[in-house]
mmCIF file with all atom_site columns, C-alpha atoms in Angstrom:
data_model
loop_
_atom_site.group_PDB
_atom_site.id
_atom_site.type_symbol
_atom_site.label_atom_id
_atom_site.label_alt_id
_atom_site.label_comp_id
_atom_site.label_asym_id
_atom_site.label_entity_id
_atom_site.label_seq_id
_atom_site.pdbx_PDB_ins_code
_atom_site.Cartn_x
_atom_site.Cartn_y
_atom_site.Cartn_z
_atom_site.occupancy
_atom_site.B_iso_or_equiv
_atom_site.pdbx_formal_charge
_atom_site.auth_seq_id
_atom_site.auth_comp_id
_atom_site.auth_asym_id
_atom_site.auth_atom_id
_atom_site.pdbx_PDB_model_num
ATOM 1   C CA . MET A 1 1   ? -0.312  0.377  0.012   1.00 0.00 ? 1   MET A CA 1
ATOM 2   C CA . LYS A 1 2   ? 1.494   3.341  -1.266  1.00 0.00 ? 2   LYS A CA 1
ATOM 3   C CA . ARG A 1 3   ? 1.990   5.788  1.563   1.00 0.00 ? 3   ARG A CA 1
ATOM 4   C CA . GLN A 1 4   ? 0.270   9.196  2.468   1.00 0.00 ? 4   GLN A CA 1
ATOM 5   C CA . LEU A 1 5   ? 3.974   12.371 3.153   1.00 0.00 ? 5   LEU A CA 1
ATOM 6   C CA . VAL A 1 6   ? 2.623   14.674 5.093   1.00 0.00 ? 6   VAL A CA 1
ATOM 7   C CA . TRP A 1 7   ? 4.834   18.122 5.364   1.00 0.00 ? 7   TRP A CA 1
ATOM 8   C CA . LEU A 1 8   ? 4.905   19.485 8.655   1.00 0.00 ? 8   LEU A CA 1
ATOM 9   C CA . ARG A 1 9   ? 5.946   23.432 8.544   1.00 0.00 ? 9   ARG A CA 1
ATOM 10  C CA . SER A 1 10  ? 5.329   26.077 10.864  1.00 0.00 ? 10  SER A CA 1
ATOM 11  C CA . ASP A 1 11  ? 1.824   24.118 12.224  1.00 0.00 ? 11  ASP A CA 1
ATOM 12  C CA . LEU A 1 12  ? 3.174   21.141 14.189  1.00 0.00 ? 12  LEU A CA 1
ATOM 13  C CA . ARG A 1 13  ? 0.005   19.835 16.219  1.00 0.00 ? 13  ARG A CA 1
ATOM 14  C CA . ILE A 1 14  ? -1.386  16.948 15.759  1.00 0.00 ? 14  ILE A CA 1
ATOM 15  C CA . ASN A 1 15  ? -4.866  16.514 16.815  1.00 0.00 ? 15  ASN A CA 1
ATOM 16  C CA . ASP A 1 16  ? -7.710  18.820 14.417  1.00 0.00 ? 16  ASP A CA 1
ATOM 17  C CA . ASN A 1 17  ? -5.045  19.294 11.677  1.00 0.00 ? 17  ASN A CA 1
ATOM 18  C CA . SER A 1 18  ? -6.674  18.941 8.536   1.00 0.00 ? 18  SER A CA 1
ATOM 19  C CA . ALA A 1 19  ? -3.787  17.569 6.240   1.00 0.00 ? 19  ALA A CA 1
ATOM 20  C CA . LEU A 1 20  ? -2.416  15.407 9.519   1.00 0.00 ? 20  LEU A CA 1
ATOM 21  C CA . ALA A 1 21  ? -6.586  14.259 8.772   1.00 0.00 ? 21  ALA A CA 1
ATOM 22  C CA . ALA A 1 22  ? -7.054  13.088 5.501   1.00 0.00 ? 22  ALA A CA 1
ATOM 23  C CA . ALA A 1 23  ? -3.322  11.371 5.185   1.00 0.00 ? 23  ALA A CA 1
ATOM 24  C CA . ALA A 1 24  ? -4.198  9.342  8.002   1.00 0.00 ? 24  ALA A CA 1
ATOM 25  C CA . ALA A 1 25  ? -7.897  8.454  6.664   1.00 0.00 ? 25  ALA A CA 1
ATOM 26  C CA . LYS A 1 26  ? -6.180  7.369  2.778   1.00 0.00 ? 26  LYS A CA 1
ATOM 27  C CA . GLY A 1 27  ? -3.028  5.071  4.227   1.00 0.00 ? 27  GLY A CA 1
ATOM 28  C CA . PRO A 1 28  ? -0.294  4.333  6.564   1.00 0.00 ? 28  PRO A CA 1
ATOM 29  C CA . VAL A 1 29  ? 1.252   7.919  6.939   1.00 0.00 ? 29  VAL A CA 1
ATOM 30  C CA . ILE A 1 30  ? 5.276   10.331 7.219   1.00 0.00 ? 30  ILE A CA 1
ATOM 31  C CA . ALA A 1 31  ? 5.862   12.938 8.529   1.00 0.00 ? 31  ALA A CA 1
ATOM 32  C CA . VAL A 1 32  ? 8.745   14.989 6.673   1.00 0.00 ? 32  VAL A CA 1
ATOM 33  C CA . LEU A 1 33  ? 9.574   18.325 8.955   1.00 0.00 ? 33  LEU A CA 1
ATOM 34  C CA . ARG A 1 34  ? 11.349  21.308 7.503   1.00 0.00 ? 34  ARG A CA 1
ATOM 35  C CA . SER A 1 35  ? 14.653  22.918 8.452   1.00 0.00 ? 35  SER A CA 1
ATOM 36  C CA . LEU A 1 36  ? 14.984  25.574 11.260  1.00 0.00 ? 36  LEU A CA 1
ATOM 37  C CA . SER A 1 37  ? 16.993  27.473 9.551   1.00 0.00 ? 37  SER A CA 1
ATOM 38  C CA . GLN A 1 38  ? 14.299  28.687 7.116   1.00 0.00 ? 38  GLN A CA 1
ATOM 39  C CA . TRP A 1 39  ? 13.072  30.466 10.799  1.00 0.00 ? 39  TRP A CA 1
ATOM 40  C CA . GLN A 1 40  ? 15.717  32.413 10.926  1.00 0.00 ? 40  GLN A CA 1
ATOM 41  C CA . GLU A 1 41  ? 15.462  34.370 7.720   1.00 0.00 ? 41  GLU A CA 1
ATOM 42  C CA . HIS A 1 42  ? 11.963  36.179 9.400   1.00 0.00 ? 42  HIS A CA 1
ATOM 43  C CA . GLY A 1 43  ? 13.772  37.431 12.274  1.00 0.00 ? 43  GLY A CA 1
ATOM 44  C CA . HIS A 1 44  ? 11.845  35.593 14.601  1.00 0.00 ? 44  HIS A CA 1
ATOM 45  C CA . GLY A 1 45  ? 13.388  35.718 18.753  1.00 0.00 ? 45  GLY A CA 1
ATOM 46  C CA . ALA A 1 46  ? 15.786  33.117 20.089  1.00 0.00 ? 46  ALA A CA 1
ATOM 47  C CA . ASN A 1 47  ? 12.201  31.929 22.433  1.00 0.00 ? 47  ASN A CA 1
ATOM 48  C CA . LYS A 1 48  ? 10.260  31.754 19.484  1.00 0.00 ? 48  LYS A CA 1
ATOM 49  C CA . LEU A 1 49  ? 12.700  29.673 17.581  1.00 0.00 ? 49  LEU A CA 1
ATOM 50  C CA . ASP A 1 50  ? 13.857  27.470 21.086  1.00 0.00 ? 50  ASP A CA 1
ATOM 51  C CA . PHE A 1 51  ? 9.704   27.282 21.702  1.00 0.00 ? 51  PHE A CA 1
ATOM 52  C CA . TRP A 1 52  ? 9.892   25.648 17.988  1.00 0.00 ? 52  TRP A CA 1
ATOM 53  C CA . ALA A 1 53  ? 12.499  23.182 18.008  1.00 0.00 ? 53  ALA A CA 1
ATOM 54  C CA . ARG A 1 54  ? 11.127  21.851 21.359  1.00 0.00 ? 54  ARG A CA 1
ATOM 55  C CA . GLY A 1 55  ? 8.008   21.252 20.494  1.00 0.00 ? 55  GLY A CA 1
ATOM 56  C CA . VAL A 1 56  ? 9.300   19.091 17.879  1.00 0.00 ? 56  VAL A CA 1
ATOM 57  C CA . ALA A 1 57  ? 10.334  16.501 20.247  1.00 0.00 ? 57  ALA A CA 1
ATOM 58  C CA . THR A 1 58  ? 6.852   16.724 20.919  1.00 0.00 ? 58  THR A CA 1
ATOM 59  C CA . VAL A 1 59  ? 6.016   16.466 18.302  1.00 0.00 ? 59  VAL A CA 1
ATOM 60  C CA . LYS A 1 60  ? 8.154   13.163 17.291  1.00 0.00 ? 60  LYS A CA 1
ATOM 61  C CA . ALA A 1 61  ? 7.036   12.500 20.518  1.00 0.00 ? 61  ALA A CA 1
ATOM 62  C CA . ALA A 1 62  ? 3.328   11.952 19.435  1.00 0.00 ? 62  ALA A CA 1
ATOM 63  C CA . LEU A 1 63  ? 3.073   10.984 16.104  1.00 0.00 ? 63  LEU A CA 1
ATOM 64  C CA . ASN A 1 64  ? 5.357   7.802  17.452  1.00 0.00 ? 64  ASN A CA 1
ATOM 65  C CA . GLY A 1 65  ? 2.421   7.212  19.324  1.00 0.00 ? 65  GLY A CA 1
ATOM 66  C CA . LEU A 1 66  ? 0.349   6.707  16.181  1.00 0.00 ? 66  LEU A CA 1
ATOM 67  C CA . ASN A 1 67  ? 3.057   5.168  14.433  1.00 0.00 ? 67  ASN A CA 1
ATOM 68  C CA . ILE A 1 68  ? 3.904   7.370  12.977  1.00 0.00 ? 68  ILE A CA 1
ATOM 69  C CA . PRO A 1 69  ? 7.925   8.783  11.889  1.00 0.00 ? 69  PRO A CA 1
ATOM 70  C CA . LEU A 1 70  ? 9.232   11.913 11.311  1.00 0.00 ? 70  LEU A CA 1
ATOM 71  C CA . LEU A 1 71  ? 12.116  12.644 9.446   1.00 0.00 ? 71  LEU A CA 1
ATOM 72  C CA . HIS A 1 72  ? 13.654  15.293 9.006   1.00 0.00 ? 72  HIS A CA 1
ATOM 73  C CA . ARG A 1 73  ? 15.011  17.053 5.895   1.00 0.00 ? 73  ARG A CA 1
ATOM 74  C CA . ASP A 1 74  ? 16.850  20.927 6.042   1.00 0.00 ? 74  ASP A CA 1
ATOM 75  C CA . ILE A 1 75  ? 15.521  22.104 3.529   1.00 0.00 ? 75  ILE A CA 1
ATOM 76  C CA . GLU A 1 76  ? 17.810  26.064 4.075   1.00 0.00 ? 76  GLU A CA 1
ATOM 77  C CA . ARG A 1 77  ? 15.786  27.888 1.044   1.00 0.00 ? 77  ARG A CA 1
ATOM 78  C CA . TYR A 1 78  ? 12.279  27.511 -0.417  1.00 0.00 ? 78  TYR A CA 1
ATOM 79  C CA . ASP A 1 79  ? 13.599  27.311 -3.771  1.00 0.00 ? 79  ASP A CA 1
ATOM 80  C CA . GLN A 1 80  ? 14.786  23.679 -2.834  1.00 0.00 ? 80  GLN A CA 1
ATOM 81  C CA . ALA A 1 81  ? 11.938  21.948 -1.254  1.00 0.00 ? 81  ALA A CA 1
ATOM 82  C CA . PRO A 1 82  ? 9.886   20.672 -4.264  1.00 0.00 ? 82  PRO A CA 1
ATOM 83  C CA . ALA A 1 83  ? 13.892  18.437 -5.173  1.00 0.00 ? 83  ALA A CA 1
ATOM 84  C CA . ALA A 1 84  ? 13.937  17.544 -1.417  1.00 0.00 ? 84  ALA A CA 1
ATOM 85  C CA . LEU A 1 85  ? 10.015  17.130 -1.381  1.00 0.00 ? 85  LEU A CA 1
ATOM 86  C CA . THR A 1 86  ? 9.657   14.861 -4.910  1.00 0.00 ? 86  THR A CA 1
ATOM 87  C CA . GLU A 1 87  ? 12.756  12.962 -3.412  1.00 0.00 ? 87  GLU A CA 1
ATOM 88  C CA . ILE A 1 88  ? 11.276  11.570 -1.071  1.00 0.00 ? 88  ILE A CA 1
ATOM 89  C CA . ALA A 1 89  ? 7.948   11.521 -2.282  1.00 0.00 ? 89  ALA A CA 1
ATOM 90  C CA . ARG A 1 90  ? 9.869   9.002  -4.538  1.00 0.00 ? 90  ARG A CA 1
ATOM 91  C CA . ASP A 1 91  ? 12.315  7.246  -1.835  1.00 0.00 ? 91  ASP A CA 1
ATOM 92  C CA . TYR A 1 92  ? 9.422   5.794  0.459   1.00 0.00 ? 92  TYR A CA 1
ATOM 93  C CA . ASN A 1 93  ? 6.714   5.189  -2.792  1.00 0.00 ? 93  ASN A CA 1
ATOM 94  C CA . ILE A 1 94  ? 4.787   7.889  -1.180  1.00 0.00 ? 94  ILE A CA 1
ATOM 95  C CA . GLU A 1 95  ? 0.995   8.165  -3.198  1.00 0.00 ? 95  GLU A CA 1
ATOM 96  C CA . GLN A 1 96  ? 0.388   11.833 -1.928  1.00 0.00 ? 96  GLN A CA 1
ATOM 97  C CA . LEU A 1 97  ? 1.862   15.074 -0.503  1.00 0.00 ? 97  LEU A CA 1
ATOM 98  C CA . HIS A 1 98  ? -1.045  16.661 1.906   1.00 0.00 ? 98  HIS A CA 1
ATOM 99  C CA . PHE A 1 99  ? -0.005  19.880 3.643   1.00 0.00 ? 99  PHE A CA 1
ATOM 100 C CA . ASN A 1 100 ? -1.258  23.449 5.369   1.00 0.00 ? 100 ASN A CA 1
ATOM 101 C CA . TYR A 1 101 ? -1.456  25.668 3.495   1.00 0.00 ? 101 TYR A CA 1
ATOM 102 C CA . GLU A 1 102 ? 1.056   29.068 4.599   1.00 0.00 ? 102 GLU A CA 1
ATOM 103 C CA . TYR A 1 103 ? 0.189   32.899 3.739   1.00 0.00 ? 103 TYR A CA 1
ATOM 104 C CA . PRO A 1 104 ? 2.624   34.841 3.428   1.00 0.00 ? 104 PRO A CA 1
ATOM 105 C CA . LEU A 1 105 ? 4.469   35.922 0.455   1.00 0.00 ? 105 LEU A CA 1
ATOM 106 C CA . ASN A 1 106 ? 7.227   33.187 -0.528  1.00 0.00 ? 106 ASN A CA 1
ATOM 107 C CA . GLU A 1 107 ? 5.827   30.319 1.881   1.00 0.00 ? 107 GLU A CA 1
ATOM 108 C CA . ARG A 1 108 ? 2.390   30.894 -1.016  1.00 0.00 ? 108 ARG A CA 1
ATOM 109 C CA . ARG A 1 109 ? 5.069   30.797 -3.975  1.00 0.00 ? 109 ARG A CA 1
ATOM 110 C CA . ARG A 1 110 ? 7.409   27.836 -2.522  1.00 0.00 ? 110 ARG A CA 1
ATOM 111 C CA . ASP A 1 111 ? 3.758   25.591 -1.801  1.00 0.00 ? 111 ASP A CA 1
ATOM 112 C CA . GLN A 1 112 ? 2.588   26.403 -5.515  1.00 0.00 ? 112 GLN A CA 1
ATOM 113 C CA . ALA A 1 113 ? 6.074   25.663 -7.013  1.00 0.00 ? 113 ALA A CA 1
ATOM 114 C CA . VAL A 1 114 ? 5.622   22.103 -4.639  1.00 0.00 ? 114 VAL A CA 1
ATOM 115 C CA . GLN A 1 115 ? 2.643   21.852 -6.249  1.00 0.00 ? 115 GLN A CA 1
ATOM 116 C CA . GLY A 1 116 ? 4.038   22.153 -10.004 1.00 0.00 ? 116 GLY A CA 1
ATOM 117 C CA . ALA A 1 117 ? 6.979   19.871 -8.680  1.00 0.00 ? 117 ALA A CA 1
ATOM 118 C CA . PHE A 1 118 ? 4.570   17.277 -7.572  1.00 0.00 ? 118 PHE A CA 1
ATOM 119 C CA . LYS A 1 119 ? 2.114   17.286 -10.437 1.00 0.00 ? 119 LYS A CA 1
ATOM 120 C CA . GLN A 1 120 ? 5.057   16.983 -12.806 1.00 0.00 ? 120 GLN A CA 1
ATOM 121 C CA . ALA A 1 121 ? 6.210   14.039 -11.369 1.00 0.00 ? 121 ALA A CA 1
ATOM 122 C CA . GLY A 1 122 ? 2.708   11.905 -11.541 1.00 0.00 ? 122 GLY A CA 1
ATOM 123 C CA . ILE A 1 123 ? 2.149   12.751 -7.946  1.00 0.00 ? 123 ILE A CA 1
ATOM 124 C CA . ALA A 1 124 ? -0.839  14.151 -6.021  1.00 0.00 ? 124 ALA A CA 1
ATOM 125 C CA . ALA A 1 125 ? -0.445  17.451 -3.525  1.00 0.00 ? 125 ALA A CA 1
ATOM 126 C CA . HIS A 1 126 ? -3.203  18.442 -1.578  1.00 0.00 ? 126 HIS A CA 1
ATOM 127 C CA . GLY A 1 127 ? -3.382  21.759 0.162   1.00 0.00 ? 127 GLY A CA 1
ATOM 128 C CA . TYR A 1 128 ? -5.898  22.857 3.376   1.00 0.00 ? 128 TYR A CA 1
ATOM 129 C CA . HIS A 1 129 ? -6.341  25.657 4.385   1.00 0.00 ? 129 HIS A CA 1
ATOM 130 C CA . ASP A 1 130 ? -6.546  24.635 8.020   1.00 0.00 ? 130 ASP A CA 1
ATOM 131 C CA . ALA A 1 131 ? -5.175  27.011 10.681  1.00 0.00 ? 131 ALA A CA 1
ATOM 132 C CA . VAL A 1 132 ? -7.991  29.838 9.006   1.00 0.00 ? 132 VAL A CA 1
ATOM 133 C CA . ALA A 1 133 ? -12.131 30.120 9.453   1.00 0.00 ? 133 ALA A CA 1
ATOM 134 C CA . PHE A 1 134 ? -11.519 32.291 6.160   1.00 0.00 ? 134 PHE A CA 1
ATOM 135 C CA . ALA A 1 135 ? -8.836  31.456 3.312   1.00 0.00 ? 135 ALA A CA 1
ATOM 136 C CA . PRO A 1 136 ? -7.682  35.034 2.335   1.00 0.00 ? 136 PRO A CA 1
ATOM 137 C CA . GLY A 1 137 ? -9.523  36.602 -0.834  1.00 0.00 ? 137 GLY A CA 1
ATOM 138 C CA . SER A 1 138 ? -12.480 34.114 0.060   1.00 0.00 ? 138 SER A CA 1
ATOM 139 C CA . LEU A 1 139 ? -14.428 37.497 1.553   1.00 0.00 ? 139 LEU A CA 1
ATOM 140 C CA . LEU A 1 140 ? -15.614 39.008 -0.809  1.00 0.00 ? 140 LEU A CA 1
ATOM 141 C CA . THR A 1 141 ? -18.806 41.497 -1.239  1.00 0.00 ? 141 THR A CA 1
ATOM 142 C CA . GLY A 1 142 ? -21.006 40.723 -3.554  1.00 0.00 ? 142 GLY A CA 1
ATOM 143 C CA . LYS A 1 143 ? -19.286 42.454 -6.541  1.00 0.00 ? 143 LYS A CA 1
ATOM 144 C CA . GLY A 1 144 ? -16.481 40.390 -5.299  1.00 0.00 ? 144 GLY A CA 1
ATOM 145 C CA . ASP A 1 145 ? -14.531 42.769 -4.648  1.00 0.00 ? 145 ASP A CA 1
ATOM 146 C CA . TYR A 1 146 ? -12.962 42.664 -1.373  1.00 0.00 ? 146 TYR A CA 1
ATOM 147 C CA . TYR A 1 147 ? -14.263 45.029 2.052   1.00 0.00 ? 147 TYR A CA 1
ATOM 148 C CA . GLY A 1 148 ? -13.872 47.511 3.152   1.00 0.00 ? 148 GLY A CA 1
ATOM 149 C CA . VAL A 1 149 ? -15.401 48.064 6.146   1.00 0.00 ? 149 VAL A CA 1
ATOM 150 C CA . PHE A 1 150 ? -16.073 46.077 8.652   1.00 0.00 ? 150 PHE A CA 1
ATOM 151 C CA . THR A 1 151 ? -19.963 45.638 9.487   1.00 0.00 ? 151 THR A CA 1
ATOM 152 C CA . PRO A 1 152 ? -20.747 43.891 5.878   1.00 0.00 ? 152 PRO A CA 1
ATOM 153 C CA . LEU A 1 153 ? -18.045 41.708 6.539   1.00 0.00 ? 153 LEU A CA 1
ATOM 154 C CA . PHE A 1 154 ? -19.069 40.450 9.990   1.00 0.00 ? 154 PHE A CA 1
ATOM 155 C CA . GLN A 1 155 ? -22.319 40.416 8.813   1.00 0.00 ? 155 GLN A CA 1
ATOM 156 C CA . SER A 1 156 ? -21.913 38.143 5.797   1.00 0.00 ? 156 SER A CA 1
ATOM 157 C CA . VAL A 1 157 ? -20.166 35.425 8.172   1.00 0.00 ? 157 VAL A CA 1
ATOM 158 C CA . ALA A 1 158 ? -22.178 35.760 11.192  1.00 0.00 ? 158 ALA A CA 1
#
């Protein structure tokens, strides 16, 4: 049976994680974690980086309890992600990649490049809008524009 690959980045939740749940529903799962060096480019402080690094140990233990191995790969630059992930997919006989979207500009570009590389490799890649109530750009006025005032926006989602 082919495996599912879950790509973890800044969202290290095990419970209530759309990508992890979707992957687990389709078959055996392997999780891969990106390198810490990408976080340093965003100017995060030492305390945040330490908190994140300690969280990784907790996540690894939780995944082990679910019989999900956690791979760690040094993907130092965003443009290295497509090749690194497709190599993992080939090495581990991966059927599908699952990940939760990240919304900053470089992260969106990286995710699009990864999806393109997986499509070219003939491997499905699924992104999930997980940590947000509404996907960016999904709440528009009746004319298709962005809301300029809060009250109509609130009324459209309440």
